[in-house]
Short mmCIF file of C-alpha atoms in Angstrom, two decimals:
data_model
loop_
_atom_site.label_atom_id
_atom_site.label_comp_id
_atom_site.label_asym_id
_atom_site.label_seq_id
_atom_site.Cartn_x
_atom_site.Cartn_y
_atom_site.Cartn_z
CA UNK A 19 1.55 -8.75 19.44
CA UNK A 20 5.15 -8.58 19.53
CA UNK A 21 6.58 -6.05 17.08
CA UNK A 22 9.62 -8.23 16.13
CA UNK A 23 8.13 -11.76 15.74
CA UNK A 24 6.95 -13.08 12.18
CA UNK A 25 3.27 -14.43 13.50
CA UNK A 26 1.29 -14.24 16.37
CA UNK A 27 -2.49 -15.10 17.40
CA UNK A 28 -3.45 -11.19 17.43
CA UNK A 29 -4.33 -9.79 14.38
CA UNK A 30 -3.27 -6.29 13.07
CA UNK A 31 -5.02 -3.88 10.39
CA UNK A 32 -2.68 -2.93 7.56
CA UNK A 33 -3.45 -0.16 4.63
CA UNK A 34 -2.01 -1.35 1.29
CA UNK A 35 -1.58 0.61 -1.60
CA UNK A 36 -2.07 -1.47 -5.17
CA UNK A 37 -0.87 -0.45 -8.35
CA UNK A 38 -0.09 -1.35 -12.00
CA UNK A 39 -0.04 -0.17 -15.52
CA UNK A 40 1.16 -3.12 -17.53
CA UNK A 41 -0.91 -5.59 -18.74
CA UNK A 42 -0.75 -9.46 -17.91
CA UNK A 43 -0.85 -12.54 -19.85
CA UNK A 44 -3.52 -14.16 -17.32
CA UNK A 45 -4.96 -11.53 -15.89
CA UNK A 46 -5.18 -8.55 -18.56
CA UNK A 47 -5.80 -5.09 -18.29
CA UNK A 48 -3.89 -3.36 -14.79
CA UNK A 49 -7.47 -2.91 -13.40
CA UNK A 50 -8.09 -6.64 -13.72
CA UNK A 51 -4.60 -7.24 -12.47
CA UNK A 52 -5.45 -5.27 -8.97
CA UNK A 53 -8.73 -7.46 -9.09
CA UNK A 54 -6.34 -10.37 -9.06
CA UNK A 55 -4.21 -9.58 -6.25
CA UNK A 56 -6.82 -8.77 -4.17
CA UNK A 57 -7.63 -12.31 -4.41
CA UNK A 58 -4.26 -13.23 -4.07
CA UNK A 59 -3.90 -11.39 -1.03
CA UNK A 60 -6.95 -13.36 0.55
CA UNK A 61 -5.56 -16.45 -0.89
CA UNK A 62 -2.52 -15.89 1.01
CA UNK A 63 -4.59 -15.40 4.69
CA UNK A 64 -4.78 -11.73 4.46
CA UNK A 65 -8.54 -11.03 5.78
CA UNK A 66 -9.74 -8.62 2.98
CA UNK A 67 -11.66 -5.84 5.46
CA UNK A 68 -12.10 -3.07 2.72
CA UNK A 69 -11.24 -2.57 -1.06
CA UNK A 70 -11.42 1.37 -2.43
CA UNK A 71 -13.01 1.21 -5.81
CA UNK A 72 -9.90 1.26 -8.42
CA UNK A 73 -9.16 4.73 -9.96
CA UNK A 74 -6.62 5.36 -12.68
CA UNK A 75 -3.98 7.89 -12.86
CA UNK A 76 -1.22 9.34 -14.88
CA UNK A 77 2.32 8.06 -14.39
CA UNK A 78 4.60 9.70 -12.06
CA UNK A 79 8.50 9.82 -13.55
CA UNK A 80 9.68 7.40 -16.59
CA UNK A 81 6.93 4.93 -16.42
CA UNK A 82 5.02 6.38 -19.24
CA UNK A 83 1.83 4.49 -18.83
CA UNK A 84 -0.87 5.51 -16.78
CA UNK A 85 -1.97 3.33 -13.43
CA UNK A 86 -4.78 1.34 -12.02
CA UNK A 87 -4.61 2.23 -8.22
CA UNK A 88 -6.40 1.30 -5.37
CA UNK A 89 -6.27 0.42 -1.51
CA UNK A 90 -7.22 -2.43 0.63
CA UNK A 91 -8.08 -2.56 4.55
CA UNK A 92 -6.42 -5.95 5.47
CA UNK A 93 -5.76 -7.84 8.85
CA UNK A 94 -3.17 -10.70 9.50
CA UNK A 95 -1.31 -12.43 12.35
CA UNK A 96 1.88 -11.10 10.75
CA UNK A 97 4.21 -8.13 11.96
CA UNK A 98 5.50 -5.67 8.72
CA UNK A 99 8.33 -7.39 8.04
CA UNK A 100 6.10 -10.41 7.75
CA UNK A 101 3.09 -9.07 5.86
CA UNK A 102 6.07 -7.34 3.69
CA UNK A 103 7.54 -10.86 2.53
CA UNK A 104 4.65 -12.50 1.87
CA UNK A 105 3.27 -9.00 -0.43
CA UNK A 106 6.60 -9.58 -2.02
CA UNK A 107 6.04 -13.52 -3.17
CA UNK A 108 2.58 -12.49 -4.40
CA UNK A 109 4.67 -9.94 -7.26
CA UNK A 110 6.94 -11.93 -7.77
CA UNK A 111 3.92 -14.29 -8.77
CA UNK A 112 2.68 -12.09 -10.91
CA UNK A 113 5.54 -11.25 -12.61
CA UNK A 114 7.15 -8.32 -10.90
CA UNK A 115 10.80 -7.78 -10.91
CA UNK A 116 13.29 -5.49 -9.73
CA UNK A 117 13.95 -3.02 -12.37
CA UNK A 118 13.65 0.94 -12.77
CA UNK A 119 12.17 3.08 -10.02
CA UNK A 120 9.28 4.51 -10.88
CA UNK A 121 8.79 2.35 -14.45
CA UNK A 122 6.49 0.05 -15.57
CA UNK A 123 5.57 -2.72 -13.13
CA UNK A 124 2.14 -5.13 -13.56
CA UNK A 125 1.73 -4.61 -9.71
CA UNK A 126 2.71 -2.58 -6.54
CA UNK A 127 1.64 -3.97 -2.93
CA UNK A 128 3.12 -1.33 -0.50
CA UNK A 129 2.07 -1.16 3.08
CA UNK A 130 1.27 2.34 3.48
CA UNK A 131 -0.09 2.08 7.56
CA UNK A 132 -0.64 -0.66 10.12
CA UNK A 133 -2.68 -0.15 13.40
CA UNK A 134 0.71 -0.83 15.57
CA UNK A 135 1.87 2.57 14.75
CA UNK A 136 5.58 2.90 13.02
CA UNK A 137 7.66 0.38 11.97
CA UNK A 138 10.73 0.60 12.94
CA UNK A 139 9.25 1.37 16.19
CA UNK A 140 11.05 4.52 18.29
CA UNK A 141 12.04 7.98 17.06
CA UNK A 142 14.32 6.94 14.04
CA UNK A 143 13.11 6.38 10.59
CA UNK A 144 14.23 3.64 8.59
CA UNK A 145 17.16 3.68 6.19
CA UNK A 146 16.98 4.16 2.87
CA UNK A 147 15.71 0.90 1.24
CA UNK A 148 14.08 -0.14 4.31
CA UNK A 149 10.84 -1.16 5.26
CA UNK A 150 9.22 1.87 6.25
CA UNK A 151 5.62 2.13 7.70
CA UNK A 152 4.04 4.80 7.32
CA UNK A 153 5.40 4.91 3.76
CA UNK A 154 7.81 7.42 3.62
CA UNK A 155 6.11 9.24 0.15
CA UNK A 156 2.32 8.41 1.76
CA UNK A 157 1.64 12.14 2.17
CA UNK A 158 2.76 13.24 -1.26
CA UNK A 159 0.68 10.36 -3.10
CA UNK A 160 -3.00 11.69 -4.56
CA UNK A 161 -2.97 8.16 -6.04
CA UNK A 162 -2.76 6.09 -2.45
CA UNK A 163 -4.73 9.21 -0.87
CA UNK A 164 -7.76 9.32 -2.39
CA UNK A 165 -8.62 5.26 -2.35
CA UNK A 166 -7.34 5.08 0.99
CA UNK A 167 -9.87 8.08 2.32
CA UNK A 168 -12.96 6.02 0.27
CA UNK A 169 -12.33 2.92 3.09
CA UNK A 170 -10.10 4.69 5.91
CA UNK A 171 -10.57 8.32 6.25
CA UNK A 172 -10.67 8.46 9.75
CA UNK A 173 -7.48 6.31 9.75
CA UNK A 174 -4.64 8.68 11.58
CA UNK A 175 -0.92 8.81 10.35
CA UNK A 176 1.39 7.99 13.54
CA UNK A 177 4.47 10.71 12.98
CA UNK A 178 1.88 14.19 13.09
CA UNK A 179 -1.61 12.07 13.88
CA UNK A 180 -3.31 13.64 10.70
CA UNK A 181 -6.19 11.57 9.32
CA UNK A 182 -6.00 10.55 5.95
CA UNK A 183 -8.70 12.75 5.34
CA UNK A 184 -6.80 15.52 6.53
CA UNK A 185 -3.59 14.48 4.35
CA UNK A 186 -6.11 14.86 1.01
CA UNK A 187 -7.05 18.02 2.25
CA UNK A 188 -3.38 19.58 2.61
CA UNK A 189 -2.35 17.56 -0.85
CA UNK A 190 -5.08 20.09 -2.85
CA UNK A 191 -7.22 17.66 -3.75
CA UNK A 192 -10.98 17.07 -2.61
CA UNK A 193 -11.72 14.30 -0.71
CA UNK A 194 -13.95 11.71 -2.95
#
């Protein structure tokens, strides 16, 4: 598949990280809301592989309320810039706008790996702002870590080659 084109006939495996901690008017409660957009995500042609049971942790920064999070194996015949757009029209359809970092949100789709390694591919690292794959905060995140290890432990981060298991391991936390 050809890193730079927006569809192709192969299909890659992408980790997503869900999150939200404010309620909808459809949906309800965040947990229900990740529910949703896991359907959303299948309604949109992403083949749903995996789903980590949906844990619920304490806000990091001014957000205040505590999060739903989970993680979904998914494949698709798109590249990340691709799979990025089309994560970003399913928030937007549920409600998600730009605002502060780190506040409120009713849900969080972030591509956290993809079985084609890095993106952008090569030594450098994306700009700030950027699509970024692995996500740039991955490592740091007990929240995207633990799910992720329930449905992808063995699943190796491309800048050290560290499986996520291993990542849980050096975060503190025991794997689940």
């Amino acid at each position: 598949m050809s890193r730079t084109s927006g569809a192709s006939t192969n299909r890659t495996r992408y980790a997503i990280a869900l999150g939200s901690n404010r309620r909808h008017g459809r949906y309800g409660a965040p947990a229900d809301v990740l529910r949703a957009a896991i359907t959303a995500m299948a309604d949109a042609g992403l083949t749903m592989e995996a789903c980590a049971p949906i844990l619920h942790s304490v806000a990091i920064g001014p957000g205040g309320r505590g999060f739903a999070n989970s993680a979904a194996i998914v494949s698709a015949p798109l590249d990340p810039p691709a799979l990025l757009a089309a994560l970003k029209r399913i928030e937007r359809a549920f409600g998600r706008r730009r605002g502060q970092r780190w506040g409120a949100r009713v849900i969080d789709l972030d591509i956290v790996l993809w079985s084609g390694g890095r993106w952008p591919a090569g030594p450098r690292r994306a700009a700030a702002g950027r699509l970024a794959v692995p996500h740039i905060q991955m490592r740091r995140r007990d929240f995207v870590l633990i799910p992720l290890a329930r449905i992808a432990a063995e699943w190796r981060e491309p800048w050290n080659g560290r499986s996520v298991r291993q990542l849980l391991g050096q975060s503190g936390r025991r794997y689940l």
